[in-house]
PDB file of C-alpha atoms in Angstrom:
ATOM      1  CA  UNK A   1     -44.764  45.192  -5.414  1.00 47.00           C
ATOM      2  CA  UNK A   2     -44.679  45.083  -9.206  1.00 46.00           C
ATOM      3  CA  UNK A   3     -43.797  48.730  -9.481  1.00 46.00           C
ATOM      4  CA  UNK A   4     -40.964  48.403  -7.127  1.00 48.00           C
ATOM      5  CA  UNK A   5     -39.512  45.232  -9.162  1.00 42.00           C
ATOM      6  CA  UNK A   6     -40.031  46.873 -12.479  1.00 37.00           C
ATOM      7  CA  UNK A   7     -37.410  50.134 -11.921  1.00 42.00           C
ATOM      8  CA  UNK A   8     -34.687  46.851 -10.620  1.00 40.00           C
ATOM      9  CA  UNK A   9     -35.384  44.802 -13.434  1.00 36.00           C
ATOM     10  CA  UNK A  10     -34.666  47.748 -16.019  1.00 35.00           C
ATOM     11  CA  UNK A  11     -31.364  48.025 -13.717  1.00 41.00           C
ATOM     12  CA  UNK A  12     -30.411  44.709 -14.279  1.00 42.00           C
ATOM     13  CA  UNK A  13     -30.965  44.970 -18.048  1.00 36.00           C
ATOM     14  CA  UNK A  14     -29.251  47.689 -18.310  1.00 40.00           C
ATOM     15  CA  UNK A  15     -25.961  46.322 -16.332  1.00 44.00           C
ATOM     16  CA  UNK A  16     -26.319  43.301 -18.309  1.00 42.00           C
ATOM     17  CA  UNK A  17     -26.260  44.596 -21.482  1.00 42.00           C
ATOM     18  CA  UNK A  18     -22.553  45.597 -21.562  1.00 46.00           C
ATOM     19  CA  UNK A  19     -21.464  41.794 -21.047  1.00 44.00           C
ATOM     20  CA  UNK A  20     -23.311  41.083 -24.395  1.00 40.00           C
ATOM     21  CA  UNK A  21     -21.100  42.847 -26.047  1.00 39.00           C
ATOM     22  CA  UNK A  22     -18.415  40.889 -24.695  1.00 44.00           C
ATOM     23  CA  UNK A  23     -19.059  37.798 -26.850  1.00 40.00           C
ATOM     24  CA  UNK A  24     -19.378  40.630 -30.083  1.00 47.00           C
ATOM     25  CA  UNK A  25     -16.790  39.918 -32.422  1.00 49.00           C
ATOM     26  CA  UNK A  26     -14.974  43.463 -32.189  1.00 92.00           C
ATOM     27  CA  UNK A  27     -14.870  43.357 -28.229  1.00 95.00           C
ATOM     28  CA  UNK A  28     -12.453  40.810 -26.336  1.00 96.00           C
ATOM     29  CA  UNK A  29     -11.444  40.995 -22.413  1.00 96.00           C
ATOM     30  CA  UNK A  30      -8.437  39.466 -20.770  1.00 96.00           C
ATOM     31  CA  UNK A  31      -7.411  39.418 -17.116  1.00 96.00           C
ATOM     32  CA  UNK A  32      -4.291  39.055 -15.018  1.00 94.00           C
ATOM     33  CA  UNK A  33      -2.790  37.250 -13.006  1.00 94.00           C
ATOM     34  CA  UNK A  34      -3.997  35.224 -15.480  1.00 91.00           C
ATOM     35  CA  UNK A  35      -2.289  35.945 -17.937  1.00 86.00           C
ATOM     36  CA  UNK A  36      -4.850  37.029 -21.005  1.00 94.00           C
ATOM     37  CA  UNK A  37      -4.698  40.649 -20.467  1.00 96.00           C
ATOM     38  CA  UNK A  38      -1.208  41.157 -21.296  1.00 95.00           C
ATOM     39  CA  UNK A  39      -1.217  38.543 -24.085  1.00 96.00           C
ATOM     40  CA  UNK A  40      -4.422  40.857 -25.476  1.00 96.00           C
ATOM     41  CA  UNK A  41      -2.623  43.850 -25.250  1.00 98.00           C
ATOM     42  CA  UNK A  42       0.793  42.205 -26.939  1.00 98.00           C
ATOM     43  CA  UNK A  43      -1.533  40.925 -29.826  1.00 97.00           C
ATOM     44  CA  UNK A  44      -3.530  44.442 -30.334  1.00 98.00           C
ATOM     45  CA  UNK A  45       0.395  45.960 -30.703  1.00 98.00           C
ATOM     46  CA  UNK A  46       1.517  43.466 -32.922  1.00 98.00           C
ATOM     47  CA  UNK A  47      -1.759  43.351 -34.780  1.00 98.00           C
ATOM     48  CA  UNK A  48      -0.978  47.151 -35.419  1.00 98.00           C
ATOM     49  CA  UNK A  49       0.203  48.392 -39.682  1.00 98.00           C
ATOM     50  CA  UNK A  50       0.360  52.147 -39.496  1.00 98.00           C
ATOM     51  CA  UNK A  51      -0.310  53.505 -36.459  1.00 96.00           C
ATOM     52  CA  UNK A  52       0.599  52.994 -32.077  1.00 96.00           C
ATOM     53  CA  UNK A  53      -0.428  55.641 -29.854  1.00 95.00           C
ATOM     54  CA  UNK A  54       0.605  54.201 -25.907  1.00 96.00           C
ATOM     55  CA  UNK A  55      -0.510  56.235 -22.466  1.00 94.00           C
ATOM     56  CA  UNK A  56       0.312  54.699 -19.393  1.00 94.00           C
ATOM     57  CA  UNK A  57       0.635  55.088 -15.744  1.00 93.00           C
ATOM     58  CA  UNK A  58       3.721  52.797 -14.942  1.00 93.00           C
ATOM     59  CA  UNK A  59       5.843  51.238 -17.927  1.00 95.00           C
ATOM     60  CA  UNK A  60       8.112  48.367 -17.146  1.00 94.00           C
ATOM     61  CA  UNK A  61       7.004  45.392 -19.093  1.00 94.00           C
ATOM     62  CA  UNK A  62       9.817  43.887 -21.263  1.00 96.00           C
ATOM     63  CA  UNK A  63       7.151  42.151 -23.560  1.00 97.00           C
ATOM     64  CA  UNK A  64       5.426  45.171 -24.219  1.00 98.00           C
ATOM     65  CA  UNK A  65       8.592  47.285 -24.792  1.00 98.00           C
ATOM     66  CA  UNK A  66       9.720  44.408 -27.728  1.00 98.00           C
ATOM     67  CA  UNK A  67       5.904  44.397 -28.860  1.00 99.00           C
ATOM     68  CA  UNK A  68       6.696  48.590 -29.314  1.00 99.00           C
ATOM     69  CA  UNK A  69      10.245  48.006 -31.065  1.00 99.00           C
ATOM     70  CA  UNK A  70       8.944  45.347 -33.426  1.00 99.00           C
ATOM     71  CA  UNK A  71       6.531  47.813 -34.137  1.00 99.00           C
ATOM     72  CA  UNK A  72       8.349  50.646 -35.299  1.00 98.00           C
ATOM     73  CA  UNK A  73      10.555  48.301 -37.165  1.00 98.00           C
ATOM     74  CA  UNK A  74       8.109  47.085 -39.620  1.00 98.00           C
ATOM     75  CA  UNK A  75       7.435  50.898 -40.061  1.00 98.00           C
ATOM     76  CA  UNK A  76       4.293  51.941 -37.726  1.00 98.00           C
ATOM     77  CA  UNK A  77       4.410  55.372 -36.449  1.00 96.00           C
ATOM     78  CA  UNK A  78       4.636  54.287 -32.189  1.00 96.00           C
ATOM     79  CA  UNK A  79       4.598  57.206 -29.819  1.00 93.00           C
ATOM     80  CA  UNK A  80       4.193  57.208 -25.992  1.00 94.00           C
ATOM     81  CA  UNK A  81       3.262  59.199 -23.213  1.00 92.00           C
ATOM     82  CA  UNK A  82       3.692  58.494 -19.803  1.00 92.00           C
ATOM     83  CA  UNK A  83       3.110  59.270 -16.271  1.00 89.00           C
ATOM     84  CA  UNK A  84       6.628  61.636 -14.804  1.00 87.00           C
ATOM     85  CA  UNK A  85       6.448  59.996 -11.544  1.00 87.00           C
ATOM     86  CA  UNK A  86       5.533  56.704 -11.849  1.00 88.00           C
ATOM     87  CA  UNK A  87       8.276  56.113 -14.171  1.00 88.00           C
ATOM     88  CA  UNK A  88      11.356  56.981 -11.980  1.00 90.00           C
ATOM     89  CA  UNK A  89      12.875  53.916 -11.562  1.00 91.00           C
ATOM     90  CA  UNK A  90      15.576  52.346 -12.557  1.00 95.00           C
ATOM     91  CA  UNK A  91      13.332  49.390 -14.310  1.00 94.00           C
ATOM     92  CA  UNK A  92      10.737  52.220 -15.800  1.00 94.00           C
ATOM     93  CA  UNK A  93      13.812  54.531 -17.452  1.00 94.00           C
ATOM     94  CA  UNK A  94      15.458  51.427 -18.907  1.00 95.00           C
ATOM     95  CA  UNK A  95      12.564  50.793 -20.761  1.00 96.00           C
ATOM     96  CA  UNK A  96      11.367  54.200 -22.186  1.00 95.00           C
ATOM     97  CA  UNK A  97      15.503  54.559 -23.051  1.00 95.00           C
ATOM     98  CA  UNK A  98      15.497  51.074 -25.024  1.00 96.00           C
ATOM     99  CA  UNK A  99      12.418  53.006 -26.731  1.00 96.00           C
ATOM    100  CA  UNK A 100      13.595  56.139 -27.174  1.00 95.00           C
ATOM    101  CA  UNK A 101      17.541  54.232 -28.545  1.00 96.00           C
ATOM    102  CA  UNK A 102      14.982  52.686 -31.444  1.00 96.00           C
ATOM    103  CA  UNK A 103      13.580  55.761 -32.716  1.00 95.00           C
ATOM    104  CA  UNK A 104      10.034  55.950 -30.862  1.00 95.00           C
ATOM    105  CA  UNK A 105       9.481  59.102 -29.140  1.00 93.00           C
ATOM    106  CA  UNK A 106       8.862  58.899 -25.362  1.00 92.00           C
ATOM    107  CA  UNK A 107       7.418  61.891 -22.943  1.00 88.00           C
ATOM    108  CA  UNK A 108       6.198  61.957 -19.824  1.00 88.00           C
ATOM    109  CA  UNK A 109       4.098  64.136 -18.455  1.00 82.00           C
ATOM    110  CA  UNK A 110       3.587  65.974 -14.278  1.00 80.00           C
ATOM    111  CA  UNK A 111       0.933  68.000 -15.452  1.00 81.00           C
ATOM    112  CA  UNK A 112      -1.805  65.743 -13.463  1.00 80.00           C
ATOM    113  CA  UNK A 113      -1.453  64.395 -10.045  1.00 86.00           C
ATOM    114  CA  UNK A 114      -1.251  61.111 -11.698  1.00 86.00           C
ATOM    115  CA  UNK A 115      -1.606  60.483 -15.284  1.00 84.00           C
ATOM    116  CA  UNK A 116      -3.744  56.961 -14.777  1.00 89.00           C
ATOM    117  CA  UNK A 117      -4.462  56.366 -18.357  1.00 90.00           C
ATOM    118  CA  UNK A 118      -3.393  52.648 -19.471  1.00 95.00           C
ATOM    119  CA  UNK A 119      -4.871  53.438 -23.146  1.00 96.00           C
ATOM    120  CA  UNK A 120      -3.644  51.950 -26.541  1.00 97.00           C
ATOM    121  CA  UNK A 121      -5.176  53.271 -30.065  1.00 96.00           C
ATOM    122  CA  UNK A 122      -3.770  50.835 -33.072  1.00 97.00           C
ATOM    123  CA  UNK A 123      -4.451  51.816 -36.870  1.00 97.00           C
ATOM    124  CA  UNK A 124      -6.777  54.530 -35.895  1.00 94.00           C
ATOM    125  CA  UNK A 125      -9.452  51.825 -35.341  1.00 95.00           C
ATOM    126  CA  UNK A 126      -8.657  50.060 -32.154  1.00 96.00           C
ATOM    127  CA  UNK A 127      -8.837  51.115 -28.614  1.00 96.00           C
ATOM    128  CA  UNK A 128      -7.074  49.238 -25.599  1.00 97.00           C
ATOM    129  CA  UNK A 129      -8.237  50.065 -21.888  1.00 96.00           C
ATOM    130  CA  UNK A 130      -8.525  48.926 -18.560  1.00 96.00           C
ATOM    131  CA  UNK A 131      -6.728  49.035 -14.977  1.00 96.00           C
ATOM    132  CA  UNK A 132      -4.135  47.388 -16.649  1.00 96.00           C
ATOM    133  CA  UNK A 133      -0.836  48.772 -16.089  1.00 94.00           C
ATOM    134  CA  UNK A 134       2.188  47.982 -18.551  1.00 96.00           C
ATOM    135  CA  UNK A 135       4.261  46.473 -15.928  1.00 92.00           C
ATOM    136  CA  UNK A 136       5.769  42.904 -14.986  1.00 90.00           C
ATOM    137  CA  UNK A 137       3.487  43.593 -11.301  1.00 91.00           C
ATOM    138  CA  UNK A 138       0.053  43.961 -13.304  1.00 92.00           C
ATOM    139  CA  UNK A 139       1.268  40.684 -15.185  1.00 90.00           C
ATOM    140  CA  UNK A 140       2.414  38.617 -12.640  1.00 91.00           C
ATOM    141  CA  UNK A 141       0.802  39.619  -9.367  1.00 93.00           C
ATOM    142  CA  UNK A 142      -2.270  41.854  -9.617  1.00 94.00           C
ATOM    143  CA  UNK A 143      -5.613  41.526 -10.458  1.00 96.00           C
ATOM    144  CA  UNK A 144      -6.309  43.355 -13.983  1.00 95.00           C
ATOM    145  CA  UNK A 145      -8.013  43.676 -17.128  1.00 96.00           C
ATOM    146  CA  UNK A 146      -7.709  44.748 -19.907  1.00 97.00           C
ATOM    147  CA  UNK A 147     -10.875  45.290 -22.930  1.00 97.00           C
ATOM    148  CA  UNK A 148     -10.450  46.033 -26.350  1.00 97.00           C
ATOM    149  CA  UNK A 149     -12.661  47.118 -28.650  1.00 96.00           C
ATOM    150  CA  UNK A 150     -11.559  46.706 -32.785  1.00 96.00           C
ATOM    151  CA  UNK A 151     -13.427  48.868 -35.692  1.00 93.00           C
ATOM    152  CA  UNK A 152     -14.300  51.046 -33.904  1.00 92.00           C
ATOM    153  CA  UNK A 153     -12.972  54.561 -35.817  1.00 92.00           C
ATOM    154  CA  UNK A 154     -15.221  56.883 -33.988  1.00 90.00           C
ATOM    155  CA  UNK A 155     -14.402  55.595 -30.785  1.00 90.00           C
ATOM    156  CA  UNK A 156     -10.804  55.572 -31.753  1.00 90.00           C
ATOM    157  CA  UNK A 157     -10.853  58.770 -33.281  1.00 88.00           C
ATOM    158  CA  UNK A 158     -12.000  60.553 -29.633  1.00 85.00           C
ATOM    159  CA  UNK A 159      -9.318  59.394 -26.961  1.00 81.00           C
ATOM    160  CA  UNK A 160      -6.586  61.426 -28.764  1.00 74.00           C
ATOM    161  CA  UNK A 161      -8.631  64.147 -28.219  1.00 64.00           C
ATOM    162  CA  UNK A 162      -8.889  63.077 -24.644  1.00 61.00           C
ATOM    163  CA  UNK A 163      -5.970  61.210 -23.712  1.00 68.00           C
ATOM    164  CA  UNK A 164      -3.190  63.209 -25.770  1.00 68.00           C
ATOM    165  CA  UNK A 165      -3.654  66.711 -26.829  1.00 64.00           C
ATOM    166  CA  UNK A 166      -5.652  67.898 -23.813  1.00 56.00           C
ATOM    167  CA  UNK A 167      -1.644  66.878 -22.101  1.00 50.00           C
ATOM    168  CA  UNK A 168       1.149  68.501 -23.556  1.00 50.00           C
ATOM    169  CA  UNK A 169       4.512  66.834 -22.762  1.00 45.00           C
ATOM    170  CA  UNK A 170       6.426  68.062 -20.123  1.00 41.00           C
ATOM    171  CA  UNK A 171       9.476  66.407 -20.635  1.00 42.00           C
ATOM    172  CA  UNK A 172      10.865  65.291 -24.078  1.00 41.00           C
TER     173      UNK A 172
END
């Protein structure tokens, strides 16, 4: 019995010790419908001095688009990449061309079957992730989250190498 319980035990520690690090100082969560996960993401963008690097799946969420244009005002380098076919409509073009009409570059990219990234890397330091999408829907009406994780330069440092030069733009 006691060498069966041992092997779940070291499971559970194991699975547990990821939520410690939730209550670490560099590491906050936020969820939606509930409305944290945005209001994370909209304080890791305007949190952001030099530097905004944005991939997404779907792009539609006003806040997020002023969060991006405030940006670039005060003089931080913001460029985007997003997924070609989940940003066809009407909603998703108005918002990369309100970007694009400020001065931050904008490309999307068909090279994957679906480009499901929802990543955001601030200062060269932060990282933002999670299932949640930058849209009114993953605001409003679905379940998401979204996880950041601050000081973290290494960390930071690697998901340009994997998010944005292993996908060159396909459309400028």
């Amino acid at each position: 019995m006691q060498k069966r319980c041992l092997p779940l035990l070291v499971s559970g520690l194991i699975l547990l010790c990821p939520l410690a690090g939730l209550s670490a100082p560099g590491v906050s969560v936020g969820f939606s419908p509930e409305g944290t996960a945005q209001t994370l993401v909209l304080n890791t963008l305007d949190a952001a001095t030099q530097e905004i690097r944005l991939a997404g799946y779907s792009f539609t969420a006003p806040d997020i688009v002023q969060a991006l244009v405030r940006a670039q005002a005060r003089g931080v380098d913001v460029k985007v990449v997003l997924d070609d076919r989940g940003n066809r409509s009407k909603t998703s073009r108005a918002a990369m061309n309100l970007l694009v009409s400020h001065g931050i570059p904008v490309r999307t990219n068909g090279q994957y079957a679906i480009l499901h990234d929802k990543i955001i890397i601030t200062d060269g330091r932060t990282v933002e992730t999670g299932s949640f999408n930058y849209t009114r829907s993953a605001e409003k009406r679905n379940s998401e989250n979204a996880l950041v994780i601050r000081d973290m330069p290494e960390l930071a440092a690697r998901v340009p190498d994997l998010v944005f030069t292993r996908r060159p733009p396909v459309h400028k």
